[in-house]
XYZ file of C-alpha atoms in Angstrom:
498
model
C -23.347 11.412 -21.084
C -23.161 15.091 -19.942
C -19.942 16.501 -21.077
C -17.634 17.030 -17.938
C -16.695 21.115 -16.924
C -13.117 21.442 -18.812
C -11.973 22.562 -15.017
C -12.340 19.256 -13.638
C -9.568 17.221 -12.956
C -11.441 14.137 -14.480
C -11.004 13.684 -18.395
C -12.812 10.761 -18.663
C -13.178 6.869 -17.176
C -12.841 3.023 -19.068
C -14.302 0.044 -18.541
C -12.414 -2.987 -20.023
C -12.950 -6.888 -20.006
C -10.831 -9.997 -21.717
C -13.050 -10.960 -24.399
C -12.360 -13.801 -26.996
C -9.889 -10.904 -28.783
C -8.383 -10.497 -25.620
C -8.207 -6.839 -23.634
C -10.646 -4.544 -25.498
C -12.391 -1.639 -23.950
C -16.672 -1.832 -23.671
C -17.537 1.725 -22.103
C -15.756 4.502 -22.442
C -16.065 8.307 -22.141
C -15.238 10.689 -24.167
C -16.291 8.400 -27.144
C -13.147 7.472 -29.115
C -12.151 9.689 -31.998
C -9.805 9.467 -35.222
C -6.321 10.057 -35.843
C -6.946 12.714 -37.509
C -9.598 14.364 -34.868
C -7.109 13.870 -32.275
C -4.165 15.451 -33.661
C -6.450 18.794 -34.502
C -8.011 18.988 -31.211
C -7.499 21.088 -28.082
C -9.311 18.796 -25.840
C -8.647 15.777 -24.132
C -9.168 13.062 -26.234
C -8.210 9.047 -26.882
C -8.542 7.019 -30.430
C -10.069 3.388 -29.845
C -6.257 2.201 -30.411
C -5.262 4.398 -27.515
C -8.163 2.761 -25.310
C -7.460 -0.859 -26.000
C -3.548 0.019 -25.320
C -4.792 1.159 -21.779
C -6.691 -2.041 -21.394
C -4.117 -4.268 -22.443
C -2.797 -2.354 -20.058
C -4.462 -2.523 -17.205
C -5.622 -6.475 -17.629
C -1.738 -7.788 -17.889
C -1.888 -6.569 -14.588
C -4.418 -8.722 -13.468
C -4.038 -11.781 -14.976
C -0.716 -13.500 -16.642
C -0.148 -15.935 -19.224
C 0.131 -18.646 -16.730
C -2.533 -17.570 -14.351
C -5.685 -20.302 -13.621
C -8.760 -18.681 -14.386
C -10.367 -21.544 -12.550
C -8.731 -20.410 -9.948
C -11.763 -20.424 -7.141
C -9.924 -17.928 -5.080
C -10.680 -15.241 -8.300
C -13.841 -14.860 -7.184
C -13.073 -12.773 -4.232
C -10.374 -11.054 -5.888
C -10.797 -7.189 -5.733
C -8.011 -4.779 -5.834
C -7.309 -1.330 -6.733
C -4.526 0.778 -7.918
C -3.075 4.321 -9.123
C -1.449 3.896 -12.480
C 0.334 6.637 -14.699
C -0.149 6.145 -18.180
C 2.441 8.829 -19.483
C 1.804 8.738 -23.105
C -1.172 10.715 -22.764
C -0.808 12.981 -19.910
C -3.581 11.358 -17.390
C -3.049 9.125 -14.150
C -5.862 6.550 -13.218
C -7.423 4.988 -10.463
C -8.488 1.716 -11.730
C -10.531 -1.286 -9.985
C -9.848 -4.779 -10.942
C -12.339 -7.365 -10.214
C -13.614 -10.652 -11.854
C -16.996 -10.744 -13.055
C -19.688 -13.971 -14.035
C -21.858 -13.814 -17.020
C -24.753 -16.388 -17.033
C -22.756 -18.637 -20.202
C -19.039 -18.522 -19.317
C -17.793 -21.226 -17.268
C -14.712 -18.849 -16.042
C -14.669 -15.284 -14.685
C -14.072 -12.513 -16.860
C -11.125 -10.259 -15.933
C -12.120 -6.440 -15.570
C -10.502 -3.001 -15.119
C -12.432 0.217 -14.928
C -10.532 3.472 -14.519
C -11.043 7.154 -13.930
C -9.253 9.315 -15.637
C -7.458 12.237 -14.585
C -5.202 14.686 -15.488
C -1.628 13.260 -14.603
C -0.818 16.598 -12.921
C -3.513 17.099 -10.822
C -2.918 12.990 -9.703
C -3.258 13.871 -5.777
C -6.769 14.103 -6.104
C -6.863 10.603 -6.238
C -4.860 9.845 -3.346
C -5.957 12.173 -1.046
C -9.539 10.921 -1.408
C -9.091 7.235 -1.930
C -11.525 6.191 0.252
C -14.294 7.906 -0.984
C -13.657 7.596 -4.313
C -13.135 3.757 -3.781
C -16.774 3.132 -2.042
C -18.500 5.431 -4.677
C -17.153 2.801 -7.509
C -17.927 -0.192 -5.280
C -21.126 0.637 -5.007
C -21.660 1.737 -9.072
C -20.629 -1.879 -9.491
C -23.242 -3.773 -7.530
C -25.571 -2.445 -10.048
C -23.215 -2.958 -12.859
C -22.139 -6.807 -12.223
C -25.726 -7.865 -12.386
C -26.769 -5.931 -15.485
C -23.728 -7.712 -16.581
C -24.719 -11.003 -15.198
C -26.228 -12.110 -18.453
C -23.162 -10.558 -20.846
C -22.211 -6.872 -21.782
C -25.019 -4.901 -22.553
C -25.333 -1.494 -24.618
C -23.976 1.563 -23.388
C -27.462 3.247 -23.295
C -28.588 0.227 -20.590
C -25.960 1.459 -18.323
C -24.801 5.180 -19.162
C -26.875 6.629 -16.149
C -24.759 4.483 -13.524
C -21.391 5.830 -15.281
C -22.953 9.461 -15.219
C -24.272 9.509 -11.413
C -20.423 8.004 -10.658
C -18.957 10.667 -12.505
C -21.483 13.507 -11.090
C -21.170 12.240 -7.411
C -16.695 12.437 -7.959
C -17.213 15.872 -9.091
C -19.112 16.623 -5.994
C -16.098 15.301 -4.169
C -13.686 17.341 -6.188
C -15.667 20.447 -5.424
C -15.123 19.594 -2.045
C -11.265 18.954 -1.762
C -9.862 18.307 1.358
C -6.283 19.246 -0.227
C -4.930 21.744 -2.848
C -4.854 19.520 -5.755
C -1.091 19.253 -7.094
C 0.995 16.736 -8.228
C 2.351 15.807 -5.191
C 0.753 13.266 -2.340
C 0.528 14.818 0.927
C 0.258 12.681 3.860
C -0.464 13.277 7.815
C 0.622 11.367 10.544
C 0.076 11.523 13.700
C 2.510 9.995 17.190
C 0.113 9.350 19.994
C 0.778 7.814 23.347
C 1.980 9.068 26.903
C 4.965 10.900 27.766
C 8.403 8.871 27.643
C 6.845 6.219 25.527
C 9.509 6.864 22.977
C 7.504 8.494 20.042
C 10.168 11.444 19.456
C 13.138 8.938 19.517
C 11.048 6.448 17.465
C 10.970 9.531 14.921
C 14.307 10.158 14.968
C 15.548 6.290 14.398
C 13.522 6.507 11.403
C 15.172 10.013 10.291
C 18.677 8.241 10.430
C 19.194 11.105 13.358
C 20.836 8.846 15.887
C 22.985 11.915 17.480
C 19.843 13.489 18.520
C 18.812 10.053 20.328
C 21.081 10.967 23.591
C 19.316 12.791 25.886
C 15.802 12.616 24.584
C 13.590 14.981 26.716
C 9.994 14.450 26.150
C 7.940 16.643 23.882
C 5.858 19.574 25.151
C 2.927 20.044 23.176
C 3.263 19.390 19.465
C 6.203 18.895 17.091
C 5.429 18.713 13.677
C 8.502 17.789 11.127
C 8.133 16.838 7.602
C 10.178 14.526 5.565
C 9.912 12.559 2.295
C 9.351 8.670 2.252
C 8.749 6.550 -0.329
C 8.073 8.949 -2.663
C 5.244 11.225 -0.510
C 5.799 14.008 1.407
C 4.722 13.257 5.073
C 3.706 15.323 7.924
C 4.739 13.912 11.039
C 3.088 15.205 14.152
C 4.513 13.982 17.289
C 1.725 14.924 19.822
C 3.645 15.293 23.632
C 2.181 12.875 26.450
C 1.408 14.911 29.266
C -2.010 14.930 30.781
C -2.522 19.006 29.913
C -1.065 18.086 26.781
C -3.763 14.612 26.178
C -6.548 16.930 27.172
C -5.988 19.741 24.554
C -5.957 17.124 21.722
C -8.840 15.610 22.402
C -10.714 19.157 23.144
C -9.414 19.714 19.874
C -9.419 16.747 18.013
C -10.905 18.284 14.941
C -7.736 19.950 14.328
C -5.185 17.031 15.807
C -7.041 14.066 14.409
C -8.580 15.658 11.425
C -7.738 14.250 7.816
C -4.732 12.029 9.548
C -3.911 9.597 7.076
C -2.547 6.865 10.013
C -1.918 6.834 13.574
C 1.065 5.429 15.516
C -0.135 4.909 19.010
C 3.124 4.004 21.071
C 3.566 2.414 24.719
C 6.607 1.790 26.874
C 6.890 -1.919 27.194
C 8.914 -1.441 30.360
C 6.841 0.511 32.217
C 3.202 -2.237 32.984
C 1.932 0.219 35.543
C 0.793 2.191 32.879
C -0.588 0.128 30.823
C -4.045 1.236 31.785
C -3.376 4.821 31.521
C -2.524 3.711 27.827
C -5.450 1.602 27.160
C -7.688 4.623 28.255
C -5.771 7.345 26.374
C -6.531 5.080 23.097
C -10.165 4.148 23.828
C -10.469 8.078 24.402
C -8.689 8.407 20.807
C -10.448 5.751 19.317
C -13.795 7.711 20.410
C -13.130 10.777 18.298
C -12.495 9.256 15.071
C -15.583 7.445 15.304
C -17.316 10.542 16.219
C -15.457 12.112 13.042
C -16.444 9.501 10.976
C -12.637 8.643 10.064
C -11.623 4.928 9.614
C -7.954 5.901 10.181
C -5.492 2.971 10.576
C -3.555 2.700 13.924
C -0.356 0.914 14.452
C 0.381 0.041 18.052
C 4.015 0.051 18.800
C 5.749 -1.231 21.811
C 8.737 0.510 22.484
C 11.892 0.230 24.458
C 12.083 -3.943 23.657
C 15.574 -3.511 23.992
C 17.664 -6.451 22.813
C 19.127 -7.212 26.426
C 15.762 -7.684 27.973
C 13.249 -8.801 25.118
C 13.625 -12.296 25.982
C 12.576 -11.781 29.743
C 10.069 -13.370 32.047
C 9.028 -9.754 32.297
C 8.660 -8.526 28.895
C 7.449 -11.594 27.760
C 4.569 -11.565 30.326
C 4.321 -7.580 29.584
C 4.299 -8.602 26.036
C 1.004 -10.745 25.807
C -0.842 -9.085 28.483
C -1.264 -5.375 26.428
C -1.782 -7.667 23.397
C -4.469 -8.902 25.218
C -5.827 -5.143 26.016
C -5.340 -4.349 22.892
C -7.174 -7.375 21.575
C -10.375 -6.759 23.747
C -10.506 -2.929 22.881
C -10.030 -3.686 18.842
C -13.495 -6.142 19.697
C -11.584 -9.281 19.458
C -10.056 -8.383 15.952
C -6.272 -9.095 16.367
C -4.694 -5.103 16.062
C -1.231 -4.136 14.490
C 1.399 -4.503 16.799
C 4.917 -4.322 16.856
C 7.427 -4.659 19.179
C 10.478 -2.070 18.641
C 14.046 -0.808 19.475
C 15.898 1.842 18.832
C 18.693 0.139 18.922
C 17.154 -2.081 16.334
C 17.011 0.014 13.461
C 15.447 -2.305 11.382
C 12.822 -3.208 14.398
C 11.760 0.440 13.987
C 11.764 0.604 10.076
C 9.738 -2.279 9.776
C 6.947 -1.064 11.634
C 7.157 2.274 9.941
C 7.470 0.890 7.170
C 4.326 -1.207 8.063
C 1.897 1.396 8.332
C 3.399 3.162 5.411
C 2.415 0.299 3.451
C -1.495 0.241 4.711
C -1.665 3.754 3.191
C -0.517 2.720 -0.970
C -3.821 2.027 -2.973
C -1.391 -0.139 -5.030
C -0.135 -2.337 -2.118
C -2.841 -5.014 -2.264
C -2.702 -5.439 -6.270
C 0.960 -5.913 -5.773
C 0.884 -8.907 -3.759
C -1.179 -10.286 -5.673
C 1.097 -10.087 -8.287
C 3.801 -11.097 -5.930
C 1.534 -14.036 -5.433
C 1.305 -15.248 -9.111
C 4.954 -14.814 -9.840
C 6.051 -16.801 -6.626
C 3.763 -19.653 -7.802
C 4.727 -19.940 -11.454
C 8.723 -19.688 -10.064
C 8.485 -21.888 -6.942
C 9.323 -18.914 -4.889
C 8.336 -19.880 -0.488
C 8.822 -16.080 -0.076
C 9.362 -13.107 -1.744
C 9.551 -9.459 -0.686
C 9.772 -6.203 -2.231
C 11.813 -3.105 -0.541
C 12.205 0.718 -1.678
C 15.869 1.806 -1.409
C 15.194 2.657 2.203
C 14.798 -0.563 3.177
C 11.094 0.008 3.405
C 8.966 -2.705 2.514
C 6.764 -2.642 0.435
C 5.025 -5.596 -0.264
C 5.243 -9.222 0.723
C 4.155 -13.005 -0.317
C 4.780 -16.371 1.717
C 3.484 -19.360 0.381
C 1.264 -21.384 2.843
C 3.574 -24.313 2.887
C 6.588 -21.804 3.832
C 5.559 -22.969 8.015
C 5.438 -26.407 7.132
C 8.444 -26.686 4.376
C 12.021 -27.451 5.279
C 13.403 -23.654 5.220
C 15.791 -23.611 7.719
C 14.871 -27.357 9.514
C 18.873 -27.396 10.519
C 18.726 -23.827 12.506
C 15.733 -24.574 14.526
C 14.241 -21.050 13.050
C 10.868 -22.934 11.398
C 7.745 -22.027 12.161
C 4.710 -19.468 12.004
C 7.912 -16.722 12.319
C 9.631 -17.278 9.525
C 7.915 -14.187 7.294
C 8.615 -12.164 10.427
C 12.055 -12.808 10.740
C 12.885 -12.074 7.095
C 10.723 -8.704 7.053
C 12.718 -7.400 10.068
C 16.613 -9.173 8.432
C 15.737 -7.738 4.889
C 16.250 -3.931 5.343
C 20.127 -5.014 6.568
C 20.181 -7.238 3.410
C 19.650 -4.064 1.582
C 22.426 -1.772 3.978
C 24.927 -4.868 3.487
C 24.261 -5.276 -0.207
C 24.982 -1.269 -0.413
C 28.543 -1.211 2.051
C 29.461 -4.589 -0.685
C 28.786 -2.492 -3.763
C 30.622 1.002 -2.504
C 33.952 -1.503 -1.980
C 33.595 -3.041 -5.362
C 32.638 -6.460 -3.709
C 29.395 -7.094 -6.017
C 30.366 -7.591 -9.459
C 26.461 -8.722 -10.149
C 23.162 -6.755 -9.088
C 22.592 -9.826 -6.873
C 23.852 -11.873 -4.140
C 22.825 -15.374 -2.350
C 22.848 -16.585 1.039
C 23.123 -20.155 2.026
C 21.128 -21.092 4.858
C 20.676 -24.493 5.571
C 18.323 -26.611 2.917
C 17.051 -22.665 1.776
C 19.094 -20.467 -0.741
C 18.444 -16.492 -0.311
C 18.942 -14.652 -3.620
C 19.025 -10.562 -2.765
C 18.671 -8.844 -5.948
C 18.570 -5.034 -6.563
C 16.736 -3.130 -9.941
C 16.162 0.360 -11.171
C 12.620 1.211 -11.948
C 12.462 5.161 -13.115
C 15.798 5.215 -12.404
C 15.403 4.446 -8.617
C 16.576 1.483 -7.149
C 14.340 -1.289 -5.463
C 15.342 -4.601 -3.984
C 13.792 -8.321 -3.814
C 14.389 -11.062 -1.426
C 13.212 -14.672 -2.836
C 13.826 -17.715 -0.225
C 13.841 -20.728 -2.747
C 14.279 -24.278 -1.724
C 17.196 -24.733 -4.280
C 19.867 -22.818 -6.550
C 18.812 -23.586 -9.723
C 15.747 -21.712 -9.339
C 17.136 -18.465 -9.505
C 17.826 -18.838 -13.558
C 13.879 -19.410 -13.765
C 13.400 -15.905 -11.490
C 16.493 -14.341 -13.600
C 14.344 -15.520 -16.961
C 10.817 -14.028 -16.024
C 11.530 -10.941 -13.189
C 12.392 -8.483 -16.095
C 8.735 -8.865 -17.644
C 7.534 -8.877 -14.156
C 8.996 -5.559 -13.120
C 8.309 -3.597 -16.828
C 4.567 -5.098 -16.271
C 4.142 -3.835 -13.113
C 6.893 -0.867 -12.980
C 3.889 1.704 -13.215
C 1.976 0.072 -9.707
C 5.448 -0.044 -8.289
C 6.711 3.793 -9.518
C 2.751 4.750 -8.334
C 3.246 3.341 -4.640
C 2.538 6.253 -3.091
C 2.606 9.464 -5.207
C-alpha cells in the first residue's frame, strides 16, 4: 500500500477476526515492526503484539464468554464505535460485524478500525456518516472475497487502499477544524410561543429565567457542554419574517446541523397546520442539501394538570397522526414535554442526544448480552446528568409480572422508567450529600419487581445504572459480573460522544 502523507490524521487501519487462537489481527497497515524498530523510530508504528492487544480489544467487545454464536440474530448484527486506545496515542473508528466463510458452521466475529491520531479524534465524529458508508461499502466486496476464508493481503490490498485514498479525500475536505474536541450543532425549530427558548432553559437548569418568557426574535445561539461535547444550540425565533429568512437561507441555518428539535404547542390545535407546513417546508431543504439530519418532534406545554384531558389526549394522537403521514407512514420521534417536568424535558433531550453517539448502538448491544446472562427485564445507563444513554428491555418485560399489583404493566413500562430514572439519579445524589448512602447503590421495592440504582466512576466521572430484576438475589450475580462489564466497555462508554 501507498504510504499515507505524515500530515494526515490517519496512521493506519486493522482488520481482526476470532480465529481458532482467538482475537488475532489479518490486515493491517503499517506492517508490524520489532521491538526494537519501534523504540528507534520517529514514526507511527505498532509491533504484531501491539495489534493483537487492539484486537483482543476490540472483539471482547463484541462477543463475551457466554455469548451464543448460534445466535441467528448475529447475522444482522452491525455496529460501530469510537474507541481510544491510550497506550499508543491513536483513537479508532471501528466496525463490528459477523462474517460467513463457506466451512464454518458459526459466524466469525470481526472488527476493522481506522486509525487516527488520538488528538486530532474529531475528525471522526464530525464526519461519521461518511466515513461509515465509505467502509460499508469496502465491505460488500470484502465479505465475499472472504466468503470462502481469509485470503492474502495482495487479493485484497487495493480495496484497503481506495478506502484509505477516498478518507483522505474527505479529510482534505473538512467540514470542521480538526481538534480534539467534538463540536456539535443544534438547531430549535417551530413557531413562535411553542416553548423552544424555555425548553432550552429547563435543560440549562435556568429555571429563574423561565418567568416571563418572551419569544425569540430572530436567532439565539448559546453554547453549553453535555455529555462530554460541546454543543451549539441555535434557537431559531417563530415568526413568519423570521420562518422566511431561514429557509431563504437555509444553507447557513440548516447547514452541517447535527439534529433538529422541531417543537409544537400541544395546547394550541389551531395551529397545528401552520406546524405541519413549517416542517414539510424544513424537511424540503435538507433533502435538497442532501443532509439526513435526525429530527425530534416535541410537544410542549403537556402540563401535568391537563395531560390527562379529553383535549390533549385527542390533540395528542391527531399531530401524531400528521406527523405519521408526513414521515411516509414511518412512526417519527415524539415526545410529549413539560417544563414543569424536568425530567419530561431531559428525556427527550437526552433522546436525541443519544441518536448522535456512534457508540450508542454497540452499547445496547452490550446492554443486551449482560441483561441476558444476569436475568436483568431492564437495564439503563445514565451520565451524571441524568442523561440517558443507553437502554435494554427484554421482550418478556410487557408480558412479565413487573409491577402486576400497581396496575402500571404494559407496552409503557420502558417509558415510565426512562422518564423516573433521571430523579433516581437527583434522589440518589440529595441521599449521598446527607450521609444517607453508606453503599454506591440503593433498591426499590415495587411490588413482585426489585429496582437496584447503582452509581460508578469511569475516568473518574460518575455514571449510573437502573436494573428492574424479578427478585433480590439477583443483584449479587449483577454485583459479581458489572465490574468486568464496565472495564470492558469503559472506553465505548468514556467515547460516547467526544
Amino acid at each position: 500500500m501507498r504510504r499515507i502523507p505524515k500530515s494526515s490524521v490517519i496512521m493506519g487501519f486493522l482488520f481482526s477476526a476470532l480465529d481458532k487462537f482467538g482475537p488475532m489481527p489479518k490486515y493491517s497497515y503499517p506492517d508490524p515492526v520489532s521491538e526494537t524498530e519501534k523504540e528507534n523510530s520517529n514514526e507511527f508504528s505498532l509491533t504484531l503484539r501491539d495489534y493483537t492487544q487492539i484486537s483482543i480489544k476490540n472483539l471482547s467487545l463484541l462477543i463475551s464468554d457466554k455469548m451464543n454464536l448460534d445466535d441467528e440474530n448475529l447475522k444482522n448484527a452491525n455496529y460501530f464505535a469510537i474507541l481510544p486506545y491510550p497506550d499508543y496515542k491513536i483513537t479508532a473508528l471501528t466496525y463490528f460485524h459477523f462474517i460467513w466463510l463457506k466451512n464454518t458452521d458459526k459466524p466469525i466475529p470481526t472488527a476493522f478500525s481506522i486509525l487516527v491520531d488520538e488528538k486530532k479524534r474529531s475528525f471522526l465524529y464530525n464526519n461519521n456518516d461518511q466515513i461509515r458508508k465509505l467502509i460499508l461499502e469496502s465491505f460488500k466486496h470484502l465479505d465475499k472475497e472472504f466468503s470462502e476464508g481469509f485470503v492474502p493481503y495482495d487479493s485484497v490490498h487495493h480495496v484497503f487502499e481506495n478506502l484509505v485514498i477516498q478518507l483522505i479525500e474527505v479529510e482534505n475536505k473538512p467540514s470542521n477544524p480538526i481538534t480534539a474536541d467534538r463540536k456539535l450543532k443544534i438547531i430549535f425549530f417551530g413557531l413562535d410561543s411553542a416553548g423552544k427558548t424555555s425548553f432550552f432553559f429547563t435543560i440549562d437548569r435556568r429555571f429563574s429565567k423561565l418567568l416571563g418568557v418572551k419569544p425569540t426574535r430572530g436567532e439565539s445561539i448559546s453554547t453549553i457542554r453535555a455529555a462530554g461535547a460541546t454543543i451549539s444550540l441555535w434557537d431559531l425565533g417563530g415568526q413568519l419574517q423570521f420562518r422566511e429568512k431561514y429557509l431563504s437561507r437555509s444553507e447557513i441555518y440548516l447547514y452541517e446541523a447535527d439534529l433538529i428539535f422541531f417543537f409544537i404547542d400541544l395546547q394550541r390545535a389551531d395551529r397545528f397546520k401552520e406546524s405541519i407546513q413549517y416542517l414539510t417546508r424544513v424537511k424540503e431543504d435538507l433533502k435538497r442539501l442532501e443532509q439526513n439530519t435526525p429530527i425530534i418532534h416535541i410537544l410542549t406545554k403537556a402540563d401535568p394538570d391537563i395531560i390527562e384531558t379529553s383535549k390533549i389526549q385527542q390533540n395528542i394522537k391527531n399531530i401524531t397522526n400528521q406527523l405519521t403521514n408526513l414521515n411516509q407512514g414511518t412512526p417519527p420521534e415524539i415526545h410529549t414535554t413539560s417544563i414543569f417536568s424536568l425530567f419530561s424535558v431531559l428525556r427527550a433531550f437526552s433522546s436525541g442526544i443519544a441518536q448522535l453517539s456512534p457508540n450508542r448502538d454497540l452499547i445496547q448491544f452490550n446492554l443486551q448480552t449482560f441483561s441476558k446472562e444476569n436475568g436483568i427485564s431492564l437495564i439503563l445507563l445514565l451520565s451524571q446528568d441524568g442523561l440517558l444513554l443507553a437502554d435494554h428491555a427484554s421482550k418478556t418485560l410487557s408480558s412479565s409480572k413487573h409491577l402486576s399489583n400497581s396496575g402500571t404493566i404494559g407496552t409503557n413500562m420502558k417509558e415510565i422508567f426512562e422518564i423516573t430514572a433521571p430523579q433516581f439519579t437527583t434522589l440518589f445524589k440529595i441521599f449521598e450529600k446527607f450521609k444517607a448512602l453508606r453503599e454506591k447503590e440503593t433498591i426499590f421495592k415495587i411490588a413482585d419487581s426489585v429496582i437496584l440504582f447503582k452509581r460508578a466512576k469511569l475516568d473518574g466521572q460518575d455514571i449510573f445504572l437502573l436494573f428492574l430484576i424479578d427478585e433480590e438475589q439477583k443483584k449479587n450475580h449483577i454485583n459479581q459480573n458489572l465490574p468486568e462489564f464496565l472495564s470492558r466497555n469503559s472506553g465505548l462508554i468514556s467515547r460516547y460522544m467526544a
